[in-house]
Tab-separated table of C-alpha atoms and ligand atoms in Angstrom:
chain	number	residue	atom	x	y	z
S	17	MET	CA	-28.254	-14.847	18.327
S	18	GLN	CA	-30.708	-13.071	20.576
S	19	LYS	CA	-32.217	-9.768	19.393
S	20	PHE	CA	-34.317	-7.387	21.004
S	21	ILE	CA	-36.781	-5.385	18.788
S	22	VAL	CA	-38.141	-2.120	20.065
S	23	LYS	CA	-41.003	-0.002	18.704
S	24	PRO	CA	-40.743	3.661	19.010
S	25	GLY	CA	-42.484	5.793	21.640
S	26	GLY	CA	-44.485	4.588	24.341
S	27	LYS	CA	-44.935	6.390	28.261
S	28	ILE	CA	-43.413	4.559	31.487
S	29	ARG	CA	-45.419	3.857	34.410
S	30	GLY	CA	-45.763	1.903	37.625
S	31	THR	CA	-43.728	0.875	40.574
S	32	ILE	CA	-40.920	-1.798	40.118
S	33	ARG	CA	-38.110	-3.422	42.163
S	34	VAL	CA	-35.058	-4.252	40.185
S	35	PRO	CA	-32.923	-6.995	40.913
S	36	GLY	CA	-30.309	-6.885	43.647
S	37	ASP	CA	-27.258	-5.039	43.446
S	38	LYS	CA	-24.359	-7.310	41.293
S	39	SER	CA	-21.652	-5.448	43.089
S	40	ILE	CA	-22.971	-6.053	46.492
S	41	SER	CA	-24.133	-9.645	45.711
S	42	HIS	CA	-20.444	-10.934	44.582
S	43	ARG	CA	-19.082	-9.489	47.799
S	44	VAL	CA	-21.554	-11.177	50.239
S	45	VAL	CA	-21.119	-14.560	48.505
S	46	MET	CA	-17.313	-14.419	48.873
S	47	LEU	CA	-17.322	-13.348	52.445
S	48	GLY	CA	-20.232	-15.594	53.349
S	49	ALA	CA	-17.908	-18.215	51.929
S	50	LEU	CA	-15.167	-17.749	54.597
S	51	ALA	CA	-16.850	-16.842	57.186
S	52	LYS	CA	-17.633	-18.801	60.357
S	53	GLY	CA	-20.782	-19.992	60.173
S	54	ILE	CA	-24.100	-19.592	58.517
S	55	THR	CA	-24.749	-16.339	55.985
S	56	GLN	CA	-28.435	-15.736	54.882
S	57	ILE	CA	-29.008	-13.430	51.964
S	58	SER	CA	-32.138	-11.952	50.792
S	59	GLY	CA	-32.264	-10.079	47.557
S	60	CYS	CA	-29.327	-11.811	45.784
S	61	LEU	CA	-28.943	-11.120	42.325
S	62	GLU	CA	-29.444	-14.471	40.689
S	63	ALA	CA	-28.036	-13.621	37.195
S	64	GLU	CA	-25.215	-15.130	35.425
S	65	ASP	CA	-22.195	-13.189	36.990
S	66	THR	CA	-23.127	-13.523	40.326
S	67	LEU	CA	-24.138	-17.462	39.602
S	68	ASN	CA	-20.458	-17.948	38.380
S	69	THR	CA	-19.206	-16.593	41.525
S	70	ILE	CA	-21.364	-18.980	43.971
S	71	ALA	CA	-20.183	-21.769	41.242
S	72	ALA	CA	-16.875	-20.892	42.018
S	73	PHE	CA	-17.081	-21.194	45.783
S	74	LYS	CA	-19.423	-24.278	45.401
S	75	ALA	CA	-16.272	-25.759	43.354
S	76	MET	CA	-14.161	-25.099	46.411
S	77	GLY	CA	-16.269	-27.215	48.846
S	78	VAL	CA	-18.575	-24.365	50.412
S	79	SER	CA	-22.226	-25.208	50.621
S	80	ILE	CA	-24.477	-22.487	48.846
S	81	LYS	CA	-28.343	-23.519	48.675
S	82	LYS	CA	-31.373	-21.611	48.193
S	83	ASN	CA	-34.368	-22.007	51.017
S	84	SER	CA	-37.968	-22.462	50.469
S	85	GLN	CA	-38.332	-18.523	51.068
S	86	GLY	CA	-35.795	-17.728	48.210
S	87	GLN	CA	-32.835	-16.667	50.518
S	88	ILE	CA	-29.385	-18.198	49.514
S	89	ILE	CA	-27.973	-19.755	52.507
S	90	ILE	CA	-24.159	-20.154	52.891
S	91	HIS	CA	-22.426	-22.360	54.728
S	92	GLY	CA	-19.220	-20.624	55.752
S	93	VAL	CA	-16.222	-22.744	55.822
S	94	GLY	CA	-14.034	-19.832	57.430
S	95	MET	CA	-10.505	-18.283	56.176
S	96	HIS	CA	-8.637	-21.504	55.434
S	97	GLY	CA	-11.434	-23.786	54.633
S	98	LEU	CA	-11.698	-23.430	50.705
S	99	GLN	CA	-10.812	-26.863	49.106
S	100	PRO	CA	-8.778	-27.256	46.014
S	101	PRO	CA	-11.251	-27.212	42.639
S	102	THR	CA	-10.823	-30.114	40.692
S	103	GLU	CA	-10.997	-27.815	37.273
S	104	PRO	CA	-10.455	-24.309	36.079
S	105	LEU	CA	-12.817	-21.870	37.764
S	106	TYR	CA	-14.824	-20.726	35.005
S	107	ILE	CA	-15.882	-16.678	35.650
S	108	GLY	CA	-18.057	-16.296	32.261
S	109	ASN	CA	-18.492	-11.959	31.880
S	110	SER	CA	-17.649	-11.276	34.959
S	111	GLY	CA	-14.551	-8.987	35.616
S	112	THR	CA	-15.363	-7.923	39.723
S	113	THR	CA	-15.252	-11.991	40.250
S	114	MET	CA	-12.249	-12.451	38.632
S	115	ARG	CA	-10.488	-9.152	39.664
S	116	LEU	CA	-11.646	-10.045	43.344
S	117	MET	CA	-10.877	-13.480	43.412
S	118	ALA	CA	-7.611	-12.822	41.858
S	119	GLY	CA	-6.935	-11.197	45.521
S	120	LEU	CA	-8.680	-14.121	47.689
S	121	MET	CA	-6.978	-16.836	45.742
S	122	ALA	CA	-3.489	-15.296	46.209
S	123	GLY	CA	-3.624	-16.307	49.879
S	124	GLN	CA	-5.029	-19.817	49.485
S	125	LYS	CA	-2.800	-22.775	50.200
S	126	PHE	CA	-3.633	-24.315	46.445
S	127	SER	CA	-3.337	-23.377	43.162
S	128	VAL	CA	-6.255	-22.039	40.931
S	129	GLU	CA	-6.340	-21.250	37.164
S	130	MET	CA	-9.396	-18.927	36.463
S	131	GLY	CA	-11.186	-18.246	32.809
S	132	GLY	CA	-13.787	-16.788	31.259
S	133	ASP	CA	-15.778	-15.677	28.387
S	134	GLU	CA	-14.559	-14.054	25.115
S	135	SER	CA	-14.956	-10.641	26.714
S	136	LEU	CA	-13.361	-11.376	29.781
S	137	LEU	CA	-10.292	-13.070	27.801
S	138	GLN	CA	-9.866	-9.420	26.495
S	139	ARG	CA	-9.799	-7.774	29.625
S	140	PRO	CA	-6.861	-5.828	31.324
S	141	MET	CA	-5.500	-7.870	34.570
S	142	ILE	CA	-1.989	-6.635	35.232
S	143	ARG	CA	-3.681	-3.497	37.659
S	144	VAL	CA	-4.415	-6.589	39.633
S	145	THR	CA	-1.498	-8.849	39.122
S	146	LYS	CA	1.137	-6.062	39.566
S	147	PRO	CA	0.424	-4.739	42.911
S	148	LEU	CA	-0.511	-8.634	44.128
S	149	THR	CA	2.983	-9.540	43.066
S	150	THR	CA	4.281	-6.944	45.080
S	151	MET	CA	2.840	-8.465	48.216
S	152	GLY	CA	4.283	-11.832	47.210
S	153	ALA	CA	1.555	-13.695	44.770
S	154	LYS	CA	2.772	-15.959	41.857
S	155	ILE	CA	0.521	-15.347	39.135
S	156	LEU	CA	0.886	-16.577	35.384
S	157	LEU	CA	-1.557	-14.526	32.618
S	158	ALA	CA	-1.578	-14.113	29.150
S	159	ASP	CA	1.245	-12.573	27.266
S	160	ASN	CA	-0.937	-9.615	26.824
S	161	GLY	CA	-1.812	-9.437	30.286
S	162	THR	CA	-5.413	-10.773	30.117
S	163	PRO	CA	-6.596	-13.856	31.994
S	164	PRO	CA	-6.868	-16.846	32.087
S	165	LEU	CA	-4.937	-16.377	35.221
S	166	ILE	CA	-2.966	-19.177	37.159
S	167	ILE	CA	-2.612	-18.266	40.865
S	168	LEU	CA	-0.179	-20.537	42.544
S	169	GLY	CA	-0.951	-21.373	46.024
S	170	LYS	CA	1.252	-21.402	49.252
S	171	GLN	CA	2.858	-18.021	49.127
S	172	ASP	CA	3.554	-15.884	51.949
S	173	LEU	CA	1.946	-12.605	51.653
S	174	GLN	CA	3.042	-9.175	52.942
S	175	GLY	CA	1.102	-6.078	53.461
S	176	ILE	CA	1.676	-3.251	51.339
S	177	GLU	CA	0.720	0.303	50.821
S	178	TYR	CA	-0.636	0.924	47.179
S	179	ASN	CA	-1.499	4.121	45.609
S	180	MET	CA	-3.856	3.250	42.841
S	181	PRO	CA	-2.963	4.713	39.821
S	182	ILE	CA	-6.707	4.327	38.439
S	183	ALA	CA	-9.686	4.888	40.675
S	184	SER	CA	-11.012	1.176	40.488
S	185	ALA	CA	-13.125	-0.325	43.165
S	186	GLN	CA	-12.512	-3.738	41.821
S	187	VAL	CA	-8.853	-3.299	42.388
S	188	LYS	CA	-8.986	-1.858	45.923
S	189	SER	CA	-11.295	-4.810	46.821
S	190	CYS	CA	-8.835	-7.345	45.557
S	191	LEU	CA	-5.874	-5.984	47.517
S	192	LEU	CA	-8.005	-5.798	50.641
S	193	LEU	CA	-9.313	-9.242	50.482
S	194	ALA	CA	-5.651	-10.422	49.904
S	195	GLY	CA	-4.591	-8.380	52.665
S	196	MET	CA	-6.546	-10.599	55.098
S	197	TYR	CA	-4.363	-13.353	54.406
S	198	ALA	CA	-0.933	-11.190	54.358
S	199	SER	CA	1.232	-10.292	57.085
S	200	GLY	CA	1.158	-6.806	58.698
S	201	LYS	CA	-0.996	-4.071	57.171
S	202	THR	CA	-2.464	-3.492	53.574
S	203	CYS	CA	-3.598	-0.048	52.789
S	204	VAL	CA	-4.935	1.054	49.438
S	205	VAL	CA	-5.121	4.964	48.540
S	206	GLU	CA	-7.715	6.065	45.969
S	207	PRO	CA	-7.033	9.193	43.590
S	208	TYR	CA	-11.313	9.905	43.675
S	209	PRO	CA	-13.434	7.843	45.719
S	210	THR	CA	-14.762	4.314	44.322
S	211	ARG	CA	-17.622	2.075	45.454
S	212	ASP	CA	-16.920	1.262	49.111
S	213	HIS	CA	-19.015	-2.204	49.649
S	214	THR	CA	-16.165	-4.059	50.156
S	215	GLU	CA	-15.426	-1.896	53.607
S	216	ARG	CA	-18.713	-1.457	54.540
S	217	LEU	CA	-19.307	-5.146	54.319
S	218	LEU	CA	-16.116	-6.403	55.963
S	219	LEU	CA	-17.047	-4.486	58.615
S	220	GLY	CA	-20.668	-5.957	58.874
S	221	PHE	CA	-19.227	-9.500	58.829
S	222	GLY	CA	-16.863	-8.286	61.639
S	223	TYR	CA	-13.447	-7.667	60.154
S	224	LEU	CA	-12.103	-4.342	61.131
S	225	VAL	CA	-11.508	-1.629	58.435
S	226	ASN	CA	-10.262	1.845	58.868
S	227	ARG	CA	-10.491	4.928	56.825
S	228	GLU	CA	-8.483	8.026	56.922
S	229	ASP	CA	-9.788	10.426	54.323
S	230	ASN	CA	-8.563	8.622	50.532
S	231	LYS	CA	-6.952	5.547	52.265
S	232	VAL	CA	-8.421	2.086	53.585
S	233	CYS	CA	-6.352	-0.050	55.669
S	234	LEU	CA	-7.034	-3.392	57.378
S	235	LYS	CA	-4.612	-6.309	59.137
S	236	GLY	CA	-4.150	-9.631	58.236
S	237	GLY	CA	-5.051	-12.753	60.316
S	238	GLY	CA	-8.828	-11.653	61.294
S	239	GLN	CA	-11.793	-13.426	61.353
S	240	LEU	CA	-15.219	-13.242	59.234
S	241	TYR	CA	-18.521	-13.935	61.081
S	242	GLY	CA	-21.577	-15.294	59.459
S	243	LYS	CA	-24.579	-12.994	59.094
S	244	SER	CA	-27.927	-12.241	57.893
S	245	ILE	CA	-28.106	-9.854	55.122
S	246	ASP	CA	-30.756	-7.770	52.624
S	247	ILE	CA	-29.491	-6.883	49.493
S	248	PRO	CA	-30.896	-3.841	47.937
S	249	ALA	CA	-31.837	-3.598	44.412
S	250	ASP	CA	-29.135	-2.193	42.040
S	251	ILE	CA	-28.835	1.426	41.226
S	252	SER	CA	-27.165	0.666	37.962
S	253	SER	CA	-30.266	-1.535	36.707
S	254	ALA	CA	-32.609	1.071	38.360
S	255	ALA	CA	-30.739	3.555	36.180
S	256	PHE	CA	-32.312	2.415	32.671
S	257	PHE	CA	-35.716	2.997	34.145
S	258	ILE	CA	-34.781	6.316	35.740
S	259	VAL	CA	-33.725	7.407	32.069
S	260	ALA	CA	-36.767	5.881	30.749
S	261	ALA	CA	-38.755	7.979	32.656
S	262	CYS	CA	-37.007	11.221	32.181
S	263	ILE	CA	-37.119	10.793	28.630
S	264	ALA	CA	-40.570	9.547	27.989
S	265	LYS	CA	-43.378	11.836	27.719
S	266	ASN	CA	-46.145	11.808	30.615
S	267	SER	CA	-44.147	9.446	32.401
S	268	GLU	CA	-43.728	8.550	35.980
S	269	ILE	CA	-42.227	5.614	37.794
S	270	LEU	CA	-41.484	4.492	41.367
S	271	LEU	CA	-38.332	2.330	41.782
S	272	GLU	CA	-38.475	0.618	45.340
S	273	HIS	CA	-35.693	-0.352	47.802
S	274	VAL	CA	-32.589	0.748	45.635
S	275	GLY	CA	-29.159	1.074	47.095
S	276	VAL	CA	-28.044	4.792	47.457
S	277	ASN	CA	-24.794	4.727	48.483
S	278	PRO	CA	-23.165	7.860	47.620
S	279	THR	CA	-20.100	6.150	45.721
S	280	ARG	CA	-22.982	4.996	43.628
S	281	THR	CA	-25.511	7.674	43.172
S	282	GLY	CA	-23.321	9.802	40.500
S	283	VAL	CA	-26.196	8.599	37.849
S	284	ILE	CA	-28.768	10.307	40.073
S	285	ASP	CA	-26.489	13.591	40.586
S	286	ILE	CA	-25.750	13.937	37.043
S	287	LEU	CA	-29.330	13.693	35.705
S	288	GLN	CA	-30.178	16.178	38.337
S	289	ARG	CA	-27.718	18.416	36.866
S	290	MET	CA	-29.177	17.880	33.357
S	291	GLY	CA	-32.699	19.021	35.022
S	292	ALA	CA	-34.238	15.736	35.655
S	293	ASN	CA	-37.063	15.421	38.104
S	294	ILE	CA	-35.942	12.813	40.609
S	295	LYS	CA	-36.394	12.667	44.120
S	296	LEU	CA	-35.707	9.916	46.741
S	297	TYR	CA	-37.867	9.066	49.573
S	298	ASN	CA	-38.353	6.875	52.612
S	299	GLN	CA	-34.224	6.648	53.120
S	300	ARG	CA	-33.332	4.411	55.529
S	301	GLU	CA	-30.122	2.044	55.960
S	302	VAL	CA	-30.284	-1.762	55.683
S	303	ASN	CA	-26.802	-3.803	56.703
S	304	GLY	CA	-24.786	-0.445	56.391
S	305	GLU	CA	-26.145	0.543	52.930
S	306	PRO	CA	-28.119	3.290	52.620
S	307	ILE	CA	-31.462	2.452	50.802
S	308	ALA	CA	-34.581	4.813	49.162
S	309	ASP	CA	-37.389	4.921	46.848
S	310	ILE	CA	-36.913	6.786	44.067
S	311	ARG	CA	-39.658	8.741	41.915
S	312	VAL	CA	-38.508	10.056	38.491
S	313	ARG	CA	-40.920	12.154	36.270
S	314	SER	CA	-40.685	13.150	32.651
S	315	SER	CA	-37.881	15.866	32.442
S	316	ASP	CA	-36.795	18.667	29.848
S	317	LEU	CA	-32.989	17.512	30.036
S	318	HIS	CA	-30.208	19.868	28.822
S	319	GLY	CA	-26.935	18.636	27.928
S	320	ILE	CA	-23.735	19.539	30.411
S	321	ASN	CA	-20.109	18.865	31.115
S	322	ILE	CA	-18.971	15.743	33.010
S	323	THR	CA	-15.586	15.104	34.424
S	324	LYS	CA	-13.241	12.956	35.738
S	325	GLU	CA	-13.854	12.769	39.535
S	326	GLN	CA	-17.531	11.887	38.797
S	327	VAL	CA	-16.542	9.319	36.512
S	328	PRO	CA	-16.308	6.521	39.389
S	329	LEU	CA	-19.548	7.087	40.920
S	330	ALA	CA	-21.291	6.550	37.595
S	331	ILE	CA	-18.882	4.221	35.896
S	332	ASP	CA	-21.250	1.522	34.702
S	333	GLU	CA	-24.177	4.196	33.995
S	334	PHE	CA	-22.512	5.900	30.914
S	335	PRO	CA	-23.957	4.114	28.316
S	336	ILE	CA	-27.395	4.971	29.390
S	337	LEU	CA	-26.387	8.873	30.567
S	338	PHE	CA	-25.241	8.985	26.625
S	339	ILE	CA	-29.039	8.385	25.886
S	340	ALA	CA	-29.692	10.519	28.243
S	341	ALA	CA	-27.595	13.057	26.736
S	342	ALA	CA	-28.619	12.071	22.937
S	343	CYS	CA	-32.439	13.367	24.394
S	344	ALA	CA	-31.319	16.586	26.130
S	345	GLU	CA	-31.277	19.889	24.537
S	346	GLY	CA	-27.596	20.806	23.577
S	347	GLU	CA	-23.971	19.288	24.002
S	348	THR	CA	-22.917	17.195	26.765
S	349	VAL	CA	-19.094	16.634	27.013
S	350	LEU	CA	-17.745	13.619	29.106
S	351	THR	CA	-13.757	14.099	29.840
S	352	GLY	CA	-11.582	11.850	32.054
S	353	ALA	CA	-13.126	8.255	31.093
S	354	GLU	CA	-11.085	6.186	29.616
S	355	GLU	CA	-11.877	3.404	31.609
S	356	LEU	CA	-14.690	3.072	29.776
S	357	ARG	CA	-12.579	1.761	26.400
S	358	VAL	CA	-11.761	-1.648	28.850
S	359	LYS	CA	-15.234	-2.745	30.304
S	360	GLU	CA	-17.366	-5.289	28.683
S	361	SER	CA	-16.986	-3.596	25.617
S	362	ASP	CA	-15.279	-0.543	24.330
S	363	ARG	CA	-17.947	1.364	25.533
S	364	ILE	CA	-17.052	4.960	24.281
S	365	GLN	CA	-16.750	3.605	20.519
S	366	VAL	CA	-19.394	0.989	20.471
S	367	MET	CA	-21.727	3.672	22.530
S	368	ALA	CA	-20.800	6.438	19.627
S	369	ASP	CA	-21.213	4.278	17.000
S	370	GLY	CA	-24.643	2.968	17.947
S	371	LEU	CA	-25.608	6.785	18.328
S	372	GLN	CA	-24.294	7.780	15.151
S	373	LYS	CA	-26.483	4.974	13.278
S	374	LEU	CA	-29.565	6.501	14.800
S	375	GLY	CA	-28.811	9.831	13.748
S	376	ILE	CA	-27.163	11.854	16.588
S	377	ASN	CA	-24.332	13.558	16.475
S	378	ALA	CA	-21.428	11.707	18.890
S	379	GLU	CA	-17.854	12.207	18.779
S	380	PRO	CA	-15.547	9.842	20.598
S	381	GLN	CA	-12.617	11.116	22.073
S	382	ALA	CA	-9.649	9.282	23.736
S	383	ASP	CA	-10.902	9.721	27.384
S	384	GLY	CA	-14.704	10.598	26.484
S	385	ILE	CA	-17.149	11.716	24.297
S	386	ILE	CA	-18.968	14.795	22.977
S	387	ILE	CA	-23.075	14.352	22.152
S	388	GLN	CA	-24.971	16.616	20.702
S	389	GLY	CA	-28.956	16.419	21.650
S	390	GLY	CA	-31.017	15.422	18.425
S	391	LYS	CA	-33.953	13.558	17.284
S	392	ILE	CA	-33.328	9.825	17.213
S	393	ARG	CA	-34.183	7.662	14.197
S	394	GLY	CA	-34.894	3.776	14.072
S	395	GLY	CA	-32.145	1.560	12.831
S	396	VAL	CA	-29.658	-1.758	13.609
S	397	ILE	CA	-27.211	-2.026	16.695
S	398	ASN	CA	-24.832	-3.928	17.423
S	399	SER	CA	-24.010	-4.535	21.312
S	400	HIS	CA	-21.243	-6.274	20.968
S	401	GLY	CA	-22.337	-8.487	23.551
S	402	ASP	CA	-22.384	-6.194	26.197
S	403	HIS	CA	-25.541	-5.981	28.627
S	404	ARG	CA	-25.351	-2.209	29.401
S	405	ILE	CA	-25.245	-1.344	25.982
S	406	ALA	CA	-28.021	-3.666	24.914
S	407	MET	CA	-30.248	-2.493	27.386
S	408	SER	CA	-29.341	1.581	26.627
S	409	PHE	CA	-30.571	1.294	23.197
S	410	ALA	CA	-33.647	-0.566	24.368
S	411	ILE	CA	-34.541	2.538	26.617
S	412	ALA	CA	-33.755	5.022	23.164
S	413	ALA	CA	-36.612	3.654	21.297
S	414	LEU	CA	-38.922	5.650	23.882
S	415	ARG	CA	-37.876	8.644	21.778
S	416	ALA	CA	-37.262	7.150	18.325
S	417	ASN	CA	-39.480	7.712	15.188
S	418	GLY	CA	-38.466	4.119	14.177
S	419	THR	CA	-37.890	0.593	15.243
S	420	ILE	CA	-34.441	-0.120	16.759
S	421	ASN	CA	-33.223	-3.623	16.283
S	422	ILE	CA	-30.728	-4.424	18.812
S	423	GLU	CA	-28.250	-7.427	17.865
S	424	ASP	CA	-25.950	-9.822	20.728
S	425	CYS	CA	-28.145	-9.204	23.656
S	426	ALA	CA	-28.115	-12.647	25.473
S	427	ASN	CA	-25.454	-11.049	27.972
S	428	VAL	CA	-28.389	-8.897	29.625
S	429	ALA	CA	-28.880	-12.128	31.587
S	430	THR	CA	-25.577	-11.462	33.421
S	431	SER	CA	-26.892	-8.783	35.081
S	432	PHE	CA	-30.770	-8.220	34.541
S	433	PRO	CA	-32.242	-11.561	33.364
S	434	ASN	CA	-36.042	-10.223	33.823
S	435	PHE	CA	-35.144	-6.714	32.121
S	436	VAL	CA	-37.482	-7.457	29.049
S	437	ASN	CA	-40.367	-8.278	31.292
S	438	LEU	CA	-40.201	-5.194	33.865
S	439	ALA	CA	-39.827	-3.085	30.445
S	440	GLN	CA	-42.241	-4.348	28.986
S	441	HIS	CA	-44.300	-3.872	32.384
S	442	VAL	CA	-43.446	-0.186	32.850
S	443	GLY	CA	-44.598	0.692	29.058
S	444	ILE	CA	-41.456	0.109	26.672
S	445	LYS	CA	-42.254	-1.883	23.257
S	446	VAL	CA	-39.619	-4.547	23.557
S	447	LYS	CA	-39.779	-7.808	21.982
S	448	GLN	CA	-37.101	-10.294	22.317
S	449	LEU	CA	-35.865	-12.792	19.526
S	450	ASN	CA	-33.938	-16.111	20.344
V	30	LIG	C1	-17.298	-2.894	40.184
V	30	LIG	C2	-16.417	-1.863	39.778
V	30	LIG	C3	-16.319	-0.956	38.591
V	30	LIG	C4	-17.490	-1.380	37.889
V	30	LIG	C5	-18.208	-2.836	37.948
V	30	LIG	C6	-17.908	-3.281	39.117
V	30	LIG	C7	-17.236	-3.525	41.578
V	30	LIG	O1	-15.293	-1.400	38.226
V	30	LIG	O2	-17.201	-0.723	36.614
V	30	LIG	O3	-19.006	-3.042	36.988
V	30	LIG	O4	-17.763	-4.278	41.841
V	30	LIG	O5	-16.520	-3.644	42.423
V	30	LIG	P1	-13.812	-0.749	38.038
V	30	LIG	O6	-13.157	-1.340	39.725
V	30	LIG	O7	-12.851	-1.382	36.871
V	30	LIG	O8	-13.949	0.898	37.924
């Protein structure tokens, strides 16, 4: 079992670029595979999750290769060019792949089975299968509403208007992707804004999408056109180093070329409200996505309240935000975040258990957590195979007074394969044991 051993203390220094955005990488591979013509991708995340998306499309006959400059080249097969895979598709740990592909596969002429690892096999899928079934899809899933999914082919889909009961970009994207294969118009209404990469990329690949307030719509029967695309660094991976530089003494880091789409920058807004010294430079737009360089300096953080509407904008950053809260003066209260319980692990319980082990007063709630800032001691943490839990506790060691040992870390490779090297490079005293 892979472990991280992290010695306490240290300061953060350096200029780094973290790997490519995971959400955008999945979507570019999917749209590129279905486009007419060639898609050339720079900065694609090559981690287990996105490699599983790539493998799924290769298994359906799409040529996806790397060129000598490290770009990923996809020869799109067109909207109706996918071939039936000869085996079930293995999706690994990736909820995004499973849920977005459920929408795409519902529109195909052939049936597909999709399975995954132990964590993915426990994640709720009815949130996508229910609206897809209303559109006319036929999907079989396990009794408790989890994968494996069997999506039956040759169904006629009809567009629907769907009021999402939860603010989920995965559900929204799944339905928009299915909507490309449906007759008429498909609309999704969001209770709160969620990441909008699917909409931006669909437009970039030449597919018309309309947004009016909190409703996004498209019409079935359109085409996608291949293109060259530069994917920014992932703010969700940058977040570990943003918090690292905030909580460590005498620290300063520059994170280059980070995606700062306003539907993803909740982590920056929340940290700034806590008193963080974070500045964005060189703001620009590349392929319809805002990008910036982010400078972070040591900060005196204080506790705050975080409420429901802020949750989707920082949904993947709560494990590392809880470490920031543990290092802040006073109390941080998070509410309206019950979705954290159905991520790669139950992130409320697993973080509360880990923080308590390190001497921090962290009280889990049904829909959030209450954390009192305090002194962090050393200890042994079980990450429950959740990449973001493992990386968060590695950062916590910067403020600990003893070594933190983190167990079950292999899944860091699902989103951030060079995390340990980059962390060492900027001053974190982490070692990996296999
Ligand atoms: C993602 C959406 C979020 C996020 C996940 C990636 C996406 O999930 O947690 O890591 O790429 O659409 P939900 O839609 O379930 O909130």
